[in-house]
Amino acid sequence: MKADAPIAIFDSGVGGLTVAREVNRALPHEEIIYLGDTARVPYGSKSAATVKRFAGECVEFLLHFRPKLVIIACNTASATALDSLDEMVDVPLWGVIEPGARAALGASDLRRIGVIGTRATVKSGAYARAVAALDKGATVFSRACPLFVPLVEEGRTEGPVVKAVAQEYLSPVLEQEIDTLILGCTHYPVLKPVLADIAGAAVTLIDSAETTATAAREVLAARGEERAGDASPKPRFFVTDVIEDFERVGRNIWPDMAGSTERVEIGRASLR
Ligand code: DGL
C-alpha cells in the first residue's frame, strides 16, 4: 500500500533535518527515513558532476525502503542533480528549489528576491531559473555564503562572529532593495533569528524546509496517499560517518533524536 510507505529524505549531512523536522510537523503520522551523507559533506564546495554521483548513491540507498516520495533536502543536490536523478527513478522525487521559489514569489510584492546558498547552488543558477519559470518579471539577486555551514556545524548560531559574517554576506543583497530572501541552504533556517534581525522587518525570509513540508502534505492529501491512523512512527536516521557528531548537531534541530541513528555504507560497492 502506497499510503503506508515511508517518506525518504536525504541531505549531504545534518542540515536536512530542518526539512525532515518540518515534514514531521506537517505530517506527524508518516514514517520518515532520513539519510545524511556525513562522510562526504559538504556538497556545496564540490563540482556538479561529483554532487550528481553522490546524490545518485543516496537515492539508490533510499529506494531500498520503497518510499512513496523522495525529498532531496539538500539545496546543492536539488540545484545540480534533481533533473538527472528524476530520469533514474520511478517514484516522485522532489527538490527544495521549486517550492522555495514559489513561496518567495507568493511573498514578494516588489518581485525583487534575494537568494543565499552554497557556492554550488548559487553557481547553478537554479533558483533564478525556477523563479523565472514562474514569473519572468521577477529579479533574483544571489549570494554564496560559504562560512554559514561550518558555523552551524560548530553550533555557532548567534553571537558577534555570526552577526559579522551575516552582515557582510547580506549587505550587497539587501542593497538591491529586495523584499524577500530565500534561505537556500539546509543550514540557514537555524540562523533565522540573526538573519531576520539583519534583513529587517521589510524583508520576508523564505525557509524552504517549511515550504517543502507544506507541499508534501498537500500532494499526499490530493493523491489520497496519507498514512492512516493516529500512530506517530519513529523516524529512522542513517549516516555515512560518525553517529555521535550527527546527533550532537542534530539535537538542535530534532531534540529527541538520540539513539535513532544507524551508520551505513553507500555507493556502488556496498550496494552490490
Ligand atoms: N546541504 C547543503 C545545502 O543545502 C549544505 C551543506 C553542504 O554544503 O553540503 O546546500
PDB file of C-alpha atoms and ligand atoms in Angstrom:
ATOM      1  CA  MET A   1       0.000   0.000   0.000  1.00  0.00           C
ATOM      2  CA  LYS A   2       1.463   3.333  -1.055  1.00  0.00           C
ATOM      3  CA  ALA A   3      -0.071   5.175   1.922  1.00  0.00           C
ATOM      4  CA  ASP A   4       1.940   3.027   4.349  1.00  0.00           C
ATOM      5  CA  ALA A   5       5.211   3.569   2.528  1.00  0.00           C
ATOM      6  CA  PRO A   6       7.728   5.937   4.145  1.00  0.00           C
ATOM      7  CA  ILE A   7       8.852   9.378   3.021  1.00  0.00           C
ATOM      8  CA  ALA A   8      12.582   9.271   2.322  1.00  0.00           C
ATOM      9  CA  ILE A   9      14.665  12.408   2.772  1.00  0.00           C
ATOM     10  CA  PHE A  10      18.364  12.909   2.187  1.00  0.00           C
ATOM     11  CA  ASP A  11      20.933  15.608   2.625  1.00  0.00           C
ATOM     12  CA  SER A  12      24.684  15.900   2.480  1.00  0.00           C
ATOM     13  CA  GLY A  13      24.671  15.867   6.277  1.00  0.00           C
ATOM     14  CA  VAL A  14      22.804  17.030   9.324  1.00  0.00           C
ATOM     15  CA  GLY A  15      21.259  20.235   7.917  1.00  0.00           C
ATOM     16  CA  GLY A  16      18.485  18.426   6.043  1.00  0.00           C
ATOM     17  CA  LEU A  17      16.994  17.614   9.427  1.00  0.00           C
ATOM     18  CA  THR A  18      15.424  21.092   9.185  1.00  0.00           C
ATOM     19  CA  VAL A  19      13.388  19.754   6.254  1.00  0.00           C
ATOM     20  CA  ALA A  20      12.726  16.358   7.884  1.00  0.00           C
ATOM     21  CA  ARG A  21      11.549  18.092  11.048  1.00  0.00           C
ATOM     22  CA  GLU A  22       9.094  20.309   9.140  1.00  0.00           C
ATOM     23  CA  VAL A  23       7.803  17.274   7.205  1.00  0.00           C
ATOM     24  CA  ASN A  24       7.335  15.531  10.542  1.00  0.00           C
ATOM     25  CA  ARG A  25       5.427  18.536  11.913  1.00  0.00           C
ATOM     26  CA  ALA A  26       3.221  18.776   8.822  1.00  0.00           C
ATOM     27  CA  LEU A  27       2.696  15.010   8.538  1.00  0.00           C
ATOM     28  CA  PRO A  28       3.138  13.543  12.045  1.00  0.00           C
ATOM     29  CA  HIS A  29       1.769  10.104  11.116  1.00  0.00           C
ATOM     30  CA  GLU A  30       4.206   9.460   8.291  1.00  0.00           C
ATOM     31  CA  GLU A  31       7.289   7.293   8.685  1.00  0.00           C
ATOM     32  CA  ILE A  32      10.431   9.255   7.834  1.00  0.00           C
ATOM     33  CA  ILE A  33      13.647   7.661   6.624  1.00  0.00           C
ATOM     34  CA  TYR A  34      16.497  10.176   6.670  1.00  0.00           C
ATOM     35  CA  LEU A  35      19.958   9.767   5.192  1.00  0.00           C
ATOM     36  CA  GLY A  36      22.770  12.226   5.910  1.00  0.00           C
ATOM     37  CA  ASP A  37      25.831  11.631   3.741  1.00  0.00           C
ATOM     38  CA  THR A  38      28.072  12.848   6.537  1.00  0.00           C
ATOM     39  CA  ALA A  39      31.171  11.073   5.211  1.00  0.00           C
ATOM     40  CA  ARG A  40      31.152  13.331   2.152  1.00  0.00           C
ATOM     41  CA  VAL A  41      29.671  16.626   3.411  1.00  0.00           C
ATOM     42  CA  PRO A  42      29.992  19.417   2.307  1.00  0.00           C
ATOM     43  CA  TYR A  43      28.491  19.107  -1.166  1.00  0.00           C
ATOM     44  CA  GLY A  44      28.348  22.891  -1.563  1.00  0.00           C
ATOM     45  CA  SER A  45      32.015  23.260  -2.464  1.00  0.00           C
ATOM     46  CA  LYS A  46      32.126  20.301  -4.890  1.00  0.00           C
ATOM     47  CA  SER A  47      31.651  20.083  -8.649  1.00  0.00           C
ATOM     48  CA  ALA A  48      28.236  19.393 -10.163  1.00  0.00           C
ATOM     49  CA  ALA A  49      29.477  16.023 -11.501  1.00  0.00           C
ATOM     50  CA  THR A  50      30.574  14.905  -8.030  1.00  0.00           C
ATOM     51  CA  VAL A  51      27.348  16.086  -6.373  1.00  0.00           C
ATOM     52  CA  LYS A  52      25.335  14.192  -9.012  1.00  0.00           C
ATOM     53  CA  ARG A  53      27.252  10.982  -8.291  1.00  0.00           C
ATOM     54  CA  PHE A  54      26.887  11.305  -4.508  1.00  0.00           C
ATOM     55  CA  ALA A  55      23.184  12.205  -4.757  1.00  0.00           C
ATOM     56  CA  GLY A  56      22.587   9.230  -7.054  1.00  0.00           C
ATOM     57  CA  GLU A  57      24.096   6.900  -4.473  1.00  0.00           C
ATOM     58  CA  CYS A  58      21.948   8.426  -1.708  1.00  0.00           C
ATOM     59  CA  VAL A  59      18.785   7.910  -3.750  1.00  0.00           C
ATOM     60  CA  GLU A  60      19.816   4.339  -4.601  1.00  0.00           C
ATOM     61  CA  PHE A  61      20.157   3.587  -0.890  1.00  0.00           C
ATOM     62  CA  LEU A  62      16.783   5.131  -0.018  1.00  0.00           C
ATOM     63  CA  LEU A  63      14.940   3.242  -2.744  1.00  0.00           C
ATOM     64  CA  HIS A  64      15.548   0.037  -0.768  1.00  0.00           C
ATOM     65  CA  PHE A  65      12.851   1.280   1.642  1.00  0.00           C
ATOM     66  CA  ARG A  66      10.292   1.550  -1.201  1.00  0.00           C
ATOM     67  CA  PRO A  67       9.320   5.147  -0.331  1.00  0.00           C
ATOM     68  CA  LYS A  68       6.256   6.870  -1.737  1.00  0.00           C
ATOM     69  CA  LEU A  69       8.195  10.115  -2.046  1.00  0.00           C
ATOM     70  CA  VAL A  70      11.887  11.020  -2.003  1.00  0.00           C
ATOM     71  CA  ILE A  71      12.770  14.555  -0.938  1.00  0.00           C
ATOM     72  CA  ILE A  72      16.198  15.957  -1.706  1.00  0.00           C
ATOM     73  CA  ALA A  73      16.514  18.262   1.296  1.00  0.00           C
ATOM     74  CA  CYS A  74      19.927  19.441   0.183  1.00  0.00           C
ATOM     75  CA  ASN A  75      19.683  22.646  -1.864  1.00  0.00           C
ATOM     76  CA  THR A  76      23.018  21.928  -3.531  1.00  0.00           C
ATOM     77  CA  ALA A  77      21.912  18.448  -4.653  1.00  0.00           C
ATOM     78  CA  SER A  78      18.466  19.761  -5.644  1.00  0.00           C
ATOM     79  CA  ALA A  79      20.089  22.512  -7.700  1.00  0.00           C
ATOM     80  CA  THR A  80      22.557  20.291  -9.533  1.00  0.00           C
ATOM     81  CA  ALA A  81      21.215  16.727  -9.567  1.00  0.00           C
ATOM     82  CA  LEU A  82      17.402  16.722  -9.498  1.00  0.00           C
ATOM     83  CA  ASP A  83      16.881  16.564 -13.259  1.00  0.00           C
ATOM     84  CA  SER A  84      19.328  13.714 -13.879  1.00  0.00           C
ATOM     85  CA  LEU A  85      18.062  11.732 -10.852  1.00  0.00           C
ATOM     86  CA  ASP A  86      14.458  12.188 -11.861  1.00  0.00           C
ATOM     87  CA  GLU A  87      15.143  10.204 -15.035  1.00  0.00           C
ATOM     88  CA  MET A  88      16.680   7.397 -12.951  1.00  0.00           C
ATOM     89  CA  VAL A  89      13.797   6.648 -10.555  1.00  0.00           C
ATOM     90  CA  ASP A  90      10.122   5.852 -10.837  1.00  0.00           C
ATOM     91  CA  VAL A  91       8.960   7.320  -7.502  1.00  0.00           C
ATOM     92  CA  PRO A  92       8.205  11.035  -7.126  1.00  0.00           C
ATOM     93  CA  LEU A  93      11.465  12.827  -6.440  1.00  0.00           C
ATOM     94  CA  TRP A  94      11.383  16.385  -5.129  1.00  0.00           C
ATOM     95  CA  GLY A  95      13.931  19.033  -4.577  1.00  0.00           C
ATOM     96  CA  VAL A  96      13.580  22.121  -2.421  1.00  0.00           C
ATOM     97  CA  ILE A  97      14.236  24.720  -5.129  1.00  0.00           C
ATOM     98  CA  GLU A  98      10.828  24.933  -6.798  1.00  0.00           C
ATOM     99  CA  PRO A  99       8.812  25.103  -3.533  1.00  0.00           C
ATOM    100  CA  GLY A 100      11.173  27.820  -2.279  1.00  0.00           C
ATOM    101  CA  ALA A 101      10.891  29.841  -5.497  1.00  0.00           C
ATOM    102  CA  ARG A 102       7.095  29.513  -5.486  1.00  0.00           C
ATOM    103  CA  ALA A 103       6.842  30.635  -1.852  1.00  0.00           C
ATOM    104  CA  ALA A 104       9.159  33.584  -2.498  1.00  0.00           C
ATOM    105  CA  LEU A 105       7.015  34.813  -5.369  1.00  0.00           C
ATOM    106  CA  GLY A 106       3.946  34.421  -3.188  1.00  0.00           C
ATOM    107  CA  ALA A 107       5.529  36.671  -0.559  1.00  0.00           C
ATOM    108  CA  SER A 108       7.181  39.276  -2.782  1.00  0.00           C
ATOM    109  CA  ASP A 109       5.285  42.426  -3.749  1.00  0.00           C
ATOM    110  CA  LEU A 110       8.278  44.109  -5.387  1.00  0.00           C
ATOM    111  CA  ARG A 111       9.302  40.905  -7.227  1.00  0.00           C
ATOM    112  CA  ARG A 112      12.864  41.567  -6.110  1.00  0.00           C
ATOM    113  CA  ILE A 113      14.082  38.385  -4.479  1.00  0.00           C
ATOM    114  CA  GLY A 114      17.372  37.602  -2.764  1.00  0.00           C
ATOM    115  CA  VAL A 115      18.802  34.083  -2.605  1.00  0.00           C
ATOM    116  CA  ILE A 116      21.577  32.920  -0.311  1.00  0.00           C
ATOM    117  CA  GLY A 117      23.101  29.454  -0.589  1.00  0.00           C
ATOM    118  CA  THR A 118      26.283  27.452  -1.048  1.00  0.00           C
ATOM    119  CA  ARG A 119      28.713  28.247  -3.863  1.00  0.00           C
ATOM    120  CA  ALA A 120      27.441  25.288  -5.906  1.00  0.00           C
ATOM    121  CA  THR A 121      23.788  26.309  -5.503  1.00  0.00           C
ATOM    122  CA  VAL A 122      24.448  29.910  -6.470  1.00  0.00           C
ATOM    123  CA  LYS A 123      26.692  28.869  -9.382  1.00  0.00           C
ATOM    124  CA  SER A 124      23.977  26.543 -10.714  1.00  0.00           C
ATOM    125  CA  GLY A 125      21.541  29.450 -11.108  1.00  0.00           C
ATOM    126  CA  ALA A 126      18.752  27.016 -10.169  1.00  0.00           C
ATOM    127  CA  TYR A 127      16.764  29.441  -8.013  1.00  0.00           C
ATOM    128  CA  ALA A 128      16.936  32.190 -10.657  1.00  0.00           C
ATOM    129  CA  ARG A 129      15.692  29.681 -13.277  1.00  0.00           C
ATOM    130  CA  ALA A 130      12.906  28.421 -11.010  1.00  0.00           C
ATOM    131  CA  VAL A 131      11.737  31.979 -10.276  1.00  0.00           C
ATOM    132  CA  ALA A 132      11.917  32.946 -13.973  1.00  0.00           C
ATOM    133  CA  ALA A 133       9.905  29.854 -14.945  1.00  0.00           C
ATOM    134  CA  LEU A 134       7.104  31.060 -12.663  1.00  0.00           C
ATOM    135  CA  ASP A 135       7.403  34.827 -13.229  1.00  0.00           C
ATOM    136  CA  LYS A 136       9.618  36.297 -15.931  1.00  0.00           C
ATOM    137  CA  GLY A 137       9.249  39.789 -14.477  1.00  0.00           C
ATOM    138  CA  ALA A 138      10.845  38.938 -11.125  1.00  0.00           C
ATOM    139  CA  THR A 139      14.510  39.722 -10.473  1.00  0.00           C
ATOM    140  CA  VAL A 140      16.784  37.490  -8.392  1.00  0.00           C
ATOM    141  CA  PHE A 141      19.959  38.598  -6.583  1.00  0.00           C
ATOM    142  CA  SER A 142      22.109  35.710  -5.358  1.00  0.00           C
ATOM    143  CA  ARG A 143      24.975  35.465  -2.926  1.00  0.00           C
ATOM    144  CA  ALA A 144      27.043  32.466  -1.816  1.00  0.00           C
ATOM    145  CA  CYS A 145      27.625  32.307   1.941  1.00  0.00           C
ATOM    146  CA  PRO A 146      30.224  29.551   2.380  1.00  0.00           C
ATOM    147  CA  LEU A 147      31.009  30.305   6.043  1.00  0.00           C
ATOM    148  CA  PHE A 148      27.459  29.707   7.285  1.00  0.00           C
ATOM    149  CA  VAL A 149      27.553  25.897   7.039  1.00  0.00           C
ATOM    150  CA  PRO A 150      30.714  25.438   9.155  1.00  0.00           C
ATOM    151  CA  LEU A 151      29.399  27.942  11.719  1.00  0.00           C
ATOM    152  CA  VAL A 152      26.145  25.991  12.148  1.00  0.00           C
ATOM    153  CA  GLU A 153      28.023  22.674  12.230  1.00  0.00           C
ATOM    154  CA  GLU A 154      30.069  24.112  15.104  1.00  0.00           C
ATOM    155  CA  GLY A 155      26.910  25.081  16.937  1.00  0.00           C
ATOM    156  CA  ARG A 156      27.602  28.814  16.389  1.00  0.00           C
ATOM    157  CA  THR A 157      24.157  30.197  15.605  1.00  0.00           C
ATOM    158  CA  GLU A 158      24.356  33.559  17.372  1.00  0.00           C
ATOM    159  CA  GLY A 159      26.900  35.983  18.800  1.00  0.00           C
ATOM    160  CA  PRO A 160      29.258  38.587  17.319  1.00  0.00           C
ATOM    161  CA  VAL A 161      31.091  36.306  14.876  1.00  0.00           C
ATOM    162  CA  VAL A 162      27.882  35.027  13.282  1.00  0.00           C
ATOM    163  CA  LYS A 163      26.463  38.557  13.158  1.00  0.00           C
ATOM    164  CA  ALA A 164      29.578  39.985  11.485  1.00  0.00           C
ATOM    165  CA  VAL A 165      29.682  37.216   8.863  1.00  0.00           C
ATOM    166  CA  ALA A 166      25.953  37.527   8.173  1.00  0.00           C
ATOM    167  CA  GLN A 167      26.195  41.303   7.872  1.00  0.00           C
ATOM    168  CA  GLU A 168      28.980  41.018   5.308  1.00  0.00           C
ATOM    169  CA  TYR A 169      27.143  38.394   3.255  1.00  0.00           C
ATOM    170  CA  LEU A 170      23.725  40.016   3.357  1.00  0.00           C
ATOM    171  CA  SER A 171      24.683  43.677   2.796  1.00  0.00           C
ATOM    172  CA  PRO A 172      25.130  43.537  -1.007  1.00  0.00           C
ATOM    173  CA  VAL A 173      21.881  41.609  -1.424  1.00  0.00           C
ATOM    174  CA  LEU A 174      19.927  43.956   0.847  1.00  0.00           C
ATOM    175  CA  GLU A 175      21.304  46.943  -1.089  1.00  0.00           C
ATOM    176  CA  GLN A 176      19.307  45.653  -4.060  1.00  0.00           C
ATOM    177  CA  GLU A 177      16.117  46.579  -2.198  1.00  0.00           C
ATOM    178  CA  ILE A 178      14.744  43.065  -2.088  1.00  0.00           C
ATOM    179  CA  ASP A 179      11.589  42.382  -0.093  1.00  0.00           C
ATOM    180  CA  THR A 180      12.032  38.589   0.079  1.00  0.00           C
ATOM    181  CA  LEU A 181      15.070  36.450   0.887  1.00  0.00           C
ATOM    182  CA  ILE A 182      15.234  32.713   0.165  1.00  0.00           C
ATOM    183  CA  LEU A 183      17.293  30.786   2.704  1.00  0.00           C
ATOM    184  CA  GLY A 184      18.605  28.463   0.005  1.00  0.00           C
ATOM    185  CA  CYS A 185      20.550  26.040   2.161  1.00  0.00           C
ATOM    186  CA  THR A 186      19.546  23.428   4.704  1.00  0.00           C
ATOM    187  CA  HIS A 187      21.590  25.041   7.458  1.00  0.00           C
ATOM    188  CA  TYR A 188      20.321  28.598   7.165  1.00  0.00           C
ATOM    189  CA  PRO A 189      16.933  28.201   8.924  1.00  0.00           C
ATOM    190  CA  VAL A 190      18.960  27.632  12.103  1.00  0.00           C
ATOM    191  CA  LEU A 191      20.392  31.149  11.655  1.00  0.00           C
ATOM    192  CA  LYS A 192      16.969  32.691  11.093  1.00  0.00           C
ATOM    193  CA  PRO A 193      16.935  34.954  14.179  1.00  0.00           C
ATOM    194  CA  VAL A 194      20.252  36.594  13.195  1.00  0.00           C
ATOM    195  CA  LEU A 195      19.333  36.802   9.504  1.00  0.00           C
ATOM    196  CA  ALA A 196      15.897  38.276  10.277  1.00  0.00           C
ATOM    197  CA  ASP A 197      17.498  40.865  12.518  1.00  0.00           C
ATOM    198  CA  ILE A 198      19.930  41.991   9.823  1.00  0.00           C
ATOM    199  CA  ALA A 199      17.408  41.816   6.968  1.00  0.00           C
ATOM    200  CA  GLY A 200      14.827  43.850   8.902  1.00  0.00           C
ATOM    201  CA  ALA A 201      11.063  43.633   9.076  1.00  0.00           C
ATOM    202  CA  ALA A 202      10.567  44.713   5.446  1.00  0.00           C
ATOM    203  CA  VAL A 203      12.194  41.509   4.142  1.00  0.00           C
ATOM    204  CA  THR A 204      10.323  38.193   4.339  1.00  0.00           C
ATOM    205  CA  LEU A 205      12.561  35.179   4.886  1.00  0.00           C
ATOM    206  CA  ILE A 206      11.607  32.079   2.933  1.00  0.00           C
ATOM    207  CA  ASP A 207      12.533  28.821   4.579  1.00  0.00           C
ATOM    208  CA  SER A 208      12.469  26.032   2.001  1.00  0.00           C
ATOM    209  CA  ALA A 209      12.070  23.476   4.810  1.00  0.00           C
ATOM    210  CA  GLU A 210       8.613  24.828   5.654  1.00  0.00           C
ATOM    211  CA  THR A 211       7.504  25.289   2.064  1.00  0.00           C
ATOM    212  CA  THR A 212       8.609  21.790   1.051  1.00  0.00           C
ATOM    213  CA  ALA A 213       6.784  20.231   4.011  1.00  0.00           C
ATOM    214  CA  THR A 214       3.591  22.110   3.172  1.00  0.00           C
ATOM    215  CA  ALA A 215       3.838  20.991  -0.460  1.00  0.00           C
ATOM    216  CA  ALA A 216       4.354  17.356   0.646  1.00  0.00           C
ATOM    217  CA  ARG A 217       1.232  17.487   2.824  1.00  0.00           C
ATOM    218  CA  GLU A 218      -0.868  18.965   0.029  1.00  0.00           C
ATOM    219  CA  VAL A 219       0.311  16.493  -2.598  1.00  0.00           C
ATOM    220  CA  LEU A 220      -0.149  13.408  -0.413  1.00  0.00           C
ATOM    221  CA  ALA A 221      -3.643  14.598   0.521  1.00  0.00           C
ATOM    222  CA  ALA A 222      -4.531  15.241  -3.126  1.00  0.00           C
ATOM    223  CA  ARG A 223      -3.340  11.752  -4.086  1.00  0.00           C
ATOM    224  CA  GLY A 224      -5.021  10.068  -1.130  1.00  0.00           C
ATOM    225  CA  GLU A 225      -1.635   8.725  -0.045  1.00  0.00           C
ATOM    226  CA  GLU A 226      -1.578   9.914   3.580  1.00  0.00           C
ATOM    227  CA  ARG A 227      -0.816   7.217   6.106  1.00  0.00           C
ATOM    228  CA  ALA A 228      -3.954   6.284   8.055  1.00  0.00           C
ATOM    229  CA  GLY A 229      -4.254   6.121  11.873  1.00  0.00           C
ATOM    230  CA  ASP A 230      -3.032   8.156  14.812  1.00  0.00           C
ATOM    231  CA  ALA A 231       0.313   6.447  15.345  1.00  0.00           C
ATOM    232  CA  SER A 232       3.470   8.530  15.055  1.00  0.00           C
ATOM    233  CA  PRO A 233       6.103   6.146  13.675  1.00  0.00           C
ATOM    234  CA  LYS A 234       9.635   6.605  14.985  1.00  0.00           C
ATOM    235  CA  PRO A 235      11.877   8.131  12.334  1.00  0.00           C
ATOM    236  CA  ARG A 236      14.960   6.234  11.195  1.00  0.00           C
ATOM    237  CA  PHE A 237      18.131   8.223  10.667  1.00  0.00           C
ATOM    238  CA  PHE A 238      21.084   6.914   8.668  1.00  0.00           C
ATOM    239  CA  VAL A 239      24.521   8.473   8.314  1.00  0.00           C
ATOM    240  CA  THR A 240      27.610   7.508   6.353  1.00  0.00           C
ATOM    241  CA  ASP A 241      30.038   8.537   9.110  1.00  0.00           C
ATOM    242  CA  VAL A 242      30.236   9.107  12.879  1.00  0.00           C
ATOM    243  CA  ILE A 243      26.834   8.870  14.610  1.00  0.00           C
ATOM    244  CA  GLU A 244      27.809  10.957  17.657  1.00  0.00           C
ATOM    245  CA  ASP A 245      28.732  14.052  15.618  1.00  0.00           C
ATOM    246  CA  PHE A 246      25.476  13.833  13.669  1.00  0.00           C
ATOM    247  CA  GLU A 247      23.378  13.536  16.811  1.00  0.00           C
ATOM    248  CA  ARG A 248      25.308  16.258  18.654  1.00  0.00           C
ATOM    249  CA  VAL A 249      24.425  18.849  15.997  1.00  0.00           C
ATOM    250  CA  GLY A 250      21.130  17.203  15.048  1.00  0.00           C
ATOM    251  CA  ARG A 251      19.732  17.549  18.569  1.00  0.00           C
ATOM    252  CA  ASN A 252      19.491  21.321  17.986  1.00  0.00           C
ATOM    253  CA  ILE A 253      17.012  20.584  15.200  1.00  0.00           C
ATOM    254  CA  TRP A 254      15.365  17.321  16.333  1.00  0.00           C
ATOM    255  CA  PRO A 255      15.691  17.307  20.144  1.00  0.00           C
ATOM    256  CA  ASP A 256      14.689  13.696  20.883  1.00  0.00           C
ATOM    257  CA  MET A 257      16.651  12.014  18.110  1.00  0.00           C
ATOM    258  CA  ALA A 258      19.292  10.363  20.305  1.00  0.00           C
ATOM    259  CA  GLY A 259      19.672   6.639  19.740  1.00  0.00           C
ATOM    260  CA  SER A 260      17.720   6.570  16.442  1.00  0.00           C
ATOM    261  CA  THR A 261      20.721   6.756  14.106  1.00  0.00           C
ATOM    262  CA  GLU A 262      22.416   3.917  12.230  1.00  0.00           C
ATOM    263  CA  ARG A 263      25.635   4.047  10.251  1.00  0.00           C
ATOM    264  CA  VAL A 264      25.613   2.692   6.694  1.00  0.00           C
ATOM    265  CA  GLU A 265      27.936   2.312   3.735  1.00  0.00           C
ATOM    266  CA  ILE A 266      26.522   3.627   0.497  1.00  0.00           C
ATOM    267  CA  GLY A 267      27.905   3.701  -3.019  1.00  0.00           C
ATOM    268  CA  ARG A 268      28.343   1.157  -5.760  1.00  0.00           C
ATOM    269  CA  ALA A 269      30.489  -1.346  -3.888  1.00  0.00           C
ATOM    270  CA  SER A 270      28.227  -1.568  -0.837  1.00  0.00           C
ATOM    271  CA  LEU A 271      25.032  -1.878  -2.822  1.00  0.00           C
ATOM    272  CA  ARG A 272      26.080  -4.896  -4.868  1.00  0.00           C
TER     273      ARG A 272
HETATM  274  N1  DGL B   1      23.001  20.659   2.442  1.00  0.00           N
HETATM  275  C1  DGL B   1      23.720  21.699   1.754  1.00  0.00           C
HETATM  276  C2  DGL B   1      22.718  22.627   1.046  1.00  0.00           C
HETATM  277  O1  DGL B   1      21.565  22.734   1.415  1.00  0.00           O
HETATM  278  C3  DGL B   1      24.599  22.479   2.695  1.00  0.00           C
HETATM  279  C4  DGL B   1      25.770  21.691   3.213  1.00  0.00           C
HETATM  280  C5  DGL B   1      26.723  21.245   2.116  1.00  0.00           C
HETATM  281  O2  DGL B   1      27.422  22.072   1.520  1.00  0.00           O
HETATM  282  O3  DGL B   1      26.753  20.050   1.853  1.00  0.00           O
HETATM  283  O4  DGL B   1      23.089  23.269   0.092  1.00  0.00           O
END
